[in-house]
Amino acid sequence: MRIVGQASVIALVTLMSVGAAEAKGCIKGAIIGGLAGHYLAERGVVGAVAGCLGGRYLANRQARRKEIEYGSRVQPRDTGYGAPQAYPRRSYSY
């Protein structure tokens, strides 16, 4: 009886410590991959797993693209190497 009690306490603590899963793209990819795997190769489970992995990859890639904006990669005109000069002197002497 003690073993059952310890196992239930461990299971309860483990389940309470688990947060919400981020499964963006997985459900949609699993449905599409499962259908494609079922009809094309009669391997629905393999298609669902591959679709889930592919959907997660695409969702993460899209999230990374939204994080980085174009303006954050471009430096303002004032920054650069050395002190800015209004008009550089040109000497055309030979």
JSON list of C-alpha atoms in Angstrom, two decimals:
[
{"chain": "A", "resi": 1, "resn": "MET", "atom": "CA", "xyz": [0.00, 0.00, 0.00]},
{"chain": "A", "resi": 2, "resn": "ARG", "atom": "CA", "xyz": [2.90, 2.31, 0.72]},
{"chain": "A", "resi": 3, "resn": "ILE", "atom": "CA", "xyz": [4.27, 1.86, -2.82]},
{"chain": "A", "resi": 4, "resn": "VAL", "atom": "CA", "xyz": [0.92, 2.81, -4.35]},
{"chain": "A", "resi": 5, "resn": "GLY", "atom": "CA", "xyz": [0.78, 5.94, -2.18]},
{"chain": "A", "resi": 6, "resn": "GLN", "atom": "CA", "xyz": [4.31, 6.98, -3.10]},
{"chain": "A", "resi": 7, "resn": "ALA", "atom": "CA", "xyz": [3.66, 6.38, -6.79]},
{"chain": "A", "resi": 8, "resn": "SER", "atom": "CA", "xyz": [0.47, 8.43, -6.70]},
{"chain": "A", "resi": 9, "resn": "VAL", "atom": "CA", "xyz": [2.24, 11.30, -4.92]},
{"chain": "A", "resi": 10, "resn": "ILE", "atom": "CA", "xyz": [5.06, 11.26, -7.48]},
{"chain": "A", "resi": 11, "resn": "ALA", "atom": "CA", "xyz": [2.56, 11.19, -10.33]},
{"chain": "A", "resi": 12, "resn": "LEU", "atom": "CA", "xyz": [0.55, 14.05, -8.82]},
{"chain": "A", "resi": 13, "resn": "VAL", "atom": "CA", "xyz": [3.65, 16.23, -8.31]},
{"chain": "A", "resi": 14, "resn": "THR", "atom": "CA", "xyz": [4.84, 15.48, -11.84]},
{"chain": "A", "resi": 15, "resn": "LEU", "atom": "CA", "xyz": [1.51, 16.37, -13.41]},
{"chain": "A", "resi": 16, "resn": "MET", "atom": "CA", "xyz": [1.19, 19.59, -11.42]},
{"chain": "A", "resi": 17, "resn": "SER", "atom": "CA", "xyz": [4.66, 20.76, -12.45]},
{"chain": "A", "resi": 18, "resn": "VAL", "atom": "CA", "xyz": [4.00, 20.33, -16.17]},
{"chain": "A", "resi": 19, "resn": "GLY", "atom": "CA", "xyz": [3.05, 23.58, -17.91]},
{"chain": "A", "resi": 20, "resn": "ALA", "atom": "CA", "xyz": [0.90, 24.07, -20.98]},
{"chain": "A", "resi": 21, "resn": "ALA", "atom": "CA", "xyz": [2.33, 22.61, -24.15]},
{"chain": "A", "resi": 22, "resn": "GLU", "atom": "CA", "xyz": [3.08, 24.91, -27.07]},
{"chain": "A", "resi": 23, "resn": "ALA", "atom": "CA", "xyz": [1.73, 22.93, -30.01]},
{"chain": "A", "resi": 24, "resn": "LYS", "atom": "CA", "xyz": [1.39, 25.65, -32.61]},
{"chain": "A", "resi": 25, "resn": "GLY", "atom": "CA", "xyz": [1.23, 24.06, -36.03]},
{"chain": "A", "resi": 26, "resn": "CYS", "atom": "CA", "xyz": [1.27, 20.50, -34.70]},
{"chain": "A", "resi": 27, "resn": "ILE", "atom": "CA", "xyz": [-2.47, 19.81, -34.81]},
{"chain": "A", "resi": 28, "resn": "LYS", "atom": "CA", "xyz": [-2.96, 21.14, -38.31]},
{"chain": "A", "resi": 29, "resn": "GLY", "atom": "CA", "xyz": [0.17, 19.38, -39.59]},
{"chain": "A", "resi": 30, "resn": "ALA", "atom": "CA", "xyz": [-0.82, 16.11, -37.94]},
{"chain": "A", "resi": 31, "resn": "ILE", "atom": "CA", "xyz": [-4.27, 16.17, -39.54]},
{"chain": "A", "resi": 32, "resn": "ILE", "atom": "CA", "xyz": [-2.92, 16.94, -43.01]},
{"chain": "A", "resi": 33, "resn": "GLY", "atom": "CA", "xyz": [-0.01, 14.50, -42.66]},
{"chain": "A", "resi": 34, "resn": "GLY", "atom": "CA", "xyz": [-2.26, 11.76, -41.31]},
{"chain": "A", "resi": 35, "resn": "LEU", "atom": "CA", "xyz": [-4.70, 12.08, -44.18]},
{"chain": "A", "resi": 36, "resn": "ALA", "atom": "CA", "xyz": [-1.92, 12.21, -46.76]},
{"chain": "A", "resi": 37, "resn": "GLY", "atom": "CA", "xyz": [-0.14, 9.23, -45.19]},
{"chain": "A", "resi": 38, "resn": "HIS", "atom": "CA", "xyz": [-3.36, 7.23, -45.02]},
{"chain": "A", "resi": 39, "resn": "TYR", "atom": "CA", "xyz": [-4.38, 7.77, -48.62]},
{"chain": "A", "resi": 40, "resn": "LEU", "atom": "CA", "xyz": [-0.96, 7.75, -50.28]},
{"chain": "A", "resi": 41, "resn": "ALA", "atom": "CA", "xyz": [0.97, 5.06, -48.40]},
{"chain": "A", "resi": 42, "resn": "GLU", "atom": "CA", "xyz": [-1.47, 3.54, -45.91]},
{"chain": "A", "resi": 43, "resn": "ARG", "atom": "CA", "xyz": [0.72, 4.87, -43.09]},
{"chain": "A", "resi": 44, "resn": "GLY", "atom": "CA", "xyz": [-1.50, 7.36, -41.31]},
{"chain": "A", "resi": 45, "resn": "VAL", "atom": "CA", "xyz": [0.39, 7.41, -38.00]},
{"chain": "A", "resi": 46, "resn": "VAL", "atom": "CA", "xyz": [3.75, 7.99, -39.66]},
{"chain": "A", "resi": 47, "resn": "GLY", "atom": "CA", "xyz": [2.21, 10.77, -41.74]},
{"chain": "A", "resi": 48, "resn": "ALA", "atom": "CA", "xyz": [0.67, 12.35, -38.64]},
{"chain": "A", "resi": 49, "resn": "VAL", "atom": "CA", "xyz": [3.99, 12.36, -36.80]},
{"chain": "A", "resi": 50, "resn": "ALA", "atom": "CA", "xyz": [5.83, 13.80, -39.80]},
{"chain": "A", "resi": 51, "resn": "GLY", "atom": "CA", "xyz": [3.07, 16.38, -40.30]},
{"chain": "A", "resi": 52, "resn": "CYS", "atom": "CA", "xyz": [3.28, 17.41, -36.66]},
{"chain": "A", "resi": 53, "resn": "LEU", "atom": "CA", "xyz": [7.03, 17.88, -36.85]},
{"chain": "A", "resi": 54, "resn": "GLY", "atom": "CA", "xyz": [6.75, 19.81, -40.11]},
{"chain": "A", "resi": 55, "resn": "GLY", "atom": "CA", "xyz": [3.96, 21.99, -38.77]},
{"chain": "A", "resi": 56, "resn": "ARG", "atom": "CA", "xyz": [5.95, 22.84, -35.64]},
{"chain": "A", "resi": 57, "resn": "TYR", "atom": "CA", "xyz": [8.97, 23.74, -37.76]},
{"chain": "A", "resi": 58, "resn": "LEU", "atom": "CA", "xyz": [6.95, 26.04, -39.99]},
{"chain": "A", "resi": 59, "resn": "ALA", "atom": "CA", "xyz": [5.20, 27.70, -37.04]},
{"chain": "A", "resi": 60, "resn": "ASN", "atom": "CA", "xyz": [8.52, 28.35, -35.27]},
{"chain": "A", "resi": 61, "resn": "ARG", "atom": "CA", "xyz": [10.06, 29.73, -38.47]},
{"chain": "A", "resi": 62, "resn": "GLN", "atom": "CA", "xyz": [7.15, 32.10, -38.95]},
{"chain": "A", "resi": 63, "resn": "ALA", "atom": "CA", "xyz": [7.40, 33.25, -35.32]},
{"chain": "A", "resi": 64, "resn": "ARG", "atom": "CA", "xyz": [11.12, 33.97, -35.75]},
{"chain": "A", "resi": 65, "resn": "ARG", "atom": "CA", "xyz": [10.43, 36.02, -38.87]},
{"chain": "A", "resi": 66, "resn": "LYS", "atom": "CA", "xyz": [7.87, 38.14, -37.04]},
{"chain": "A", "resi": 67, "resn": "GLU", "atom": "CA", "xyz": [10.34, 38.81, -34.19]},
{"chain": "A", "resi": 68, "resn": "ILE", "atom": "CA", "xyz": [12.94, 40.45, -36.40]},
{"chain": "A", "resi": 69, "resn": "GLU", "atom": "CA", "xyz": [11.82, 43.61, -38.11]},
{"chain": "A", "resi": 70, "resn": "TYR", "atom": "CA", "xyz": [13.62, 45.17, -41.02]},
{"chain": "A", "resi": 71, "resn": "GLY", "atom": "CA", "xyz": [14.21, 48.42, -39.14]},
{"chain": "A", "resi": 72, "resn": "SER", "atom": "CA", "xyz": [16.15, 46.68, -36.40]},
{"chain": "A", "resi": 73, "resn": "ARG", "atom": "CA", "xyz": [18.74, 45.46, -38.89]},
{"chain": "A", "resi": 74, "resn": "VAL", "atom": "CA", "xyz": [19.35, 48.84, -40.56]},
{"chain": "A", "resi": 75, "resn": "GLN", "atom": "CA", "xyz": [21.58, 51.32, -38.76]},
{"chain": "A", "resi": 76, "resn": "PRO", "atom": "CA", "xyz": [20.77, 55.02, -38.72]},
{"chain": "A", "resi": 77, "resn": "ARG", "atom": "CA", "xyz": [22.78, 57.22, -41.07]},
{"chain": "A", "resi": 78, "resn": "ASP", "atom": "CA", "xyz": [24.73, 58.87, -38.26]},
{"chain": "A", "resi": 79, "resn": "THR", "atom": "CA", "xyz": [26.34, 55.67, -37.03]},
{"chain": "A", "resi": 80, "resn": "GLY", "atom": "CA", "xyz": [29.31, 54.22, -38.77]},
{"chain": "A", "resi": 81, "resn": "TYR", "atom": "CA", "xyz": [33.08, 54.26, -38.67]},
{"chain": "A", "resi": 82, "resn": "GLY", "atom": "CA", "xyz": [34.69, 57.38, -37.26]},
{"chain": "A", "resi": 83, "resn": "ALA", "atom": "CA", "xyz": [33.26, 60.83, -36.77]},
{"chain": "A", "resi": 84, "resn": "PRO", "atom": "CA", "xyz": [30.70, 62.03, -39.32]},
{"chain": "A", "resi": 85, "resn": "GLN", "atom": "CA", "xyz": [31.89, 64.69, -41.74]},
{"chain": "A", "resi": 86, "resn": "ALA", "atom": "CA", "xyz": [29.60, 67.22, -43.34]},
{"chain": "A", "resi": 87, "resn": "TYR", "atom": "CA", "xyz": [31.42, 67.45, -46.67]},
{"chain": "A", "resi": 88, "resn": "PRO", "atom": "CA", "xyz": [34.76, 65.69, -47.07]},
{"chain": "A", "resi": 89, "resn": "ARG", "atom": "CA", "xyz": [37.52, 67.74, -48.62]},
{"chain": "A", "resi": 90, "resn": "ARG", "atom": "CA", "xyz": [38.61, 66.57, -52.00]},
{"chain": "A", "resi": 91, "resn": "SER", "atom": "CA", "xyz": [41.95, 67.37, -53.38]},
{"chain": "A", "resi": 92, "resn": "TYR", "atom": "CA", "xyz": [42.44, 66.85, -57.05]},
{"chain": "A", "resi": 93, "resn": "SER", "atom": "CA", "xyz": [46.06, 67.90, -57.17]},
{"chain": "A", "resi": 94, "resn": "TYR", "atom": "CA", "xyz": [48.33, 65.73, -59.23]}
]
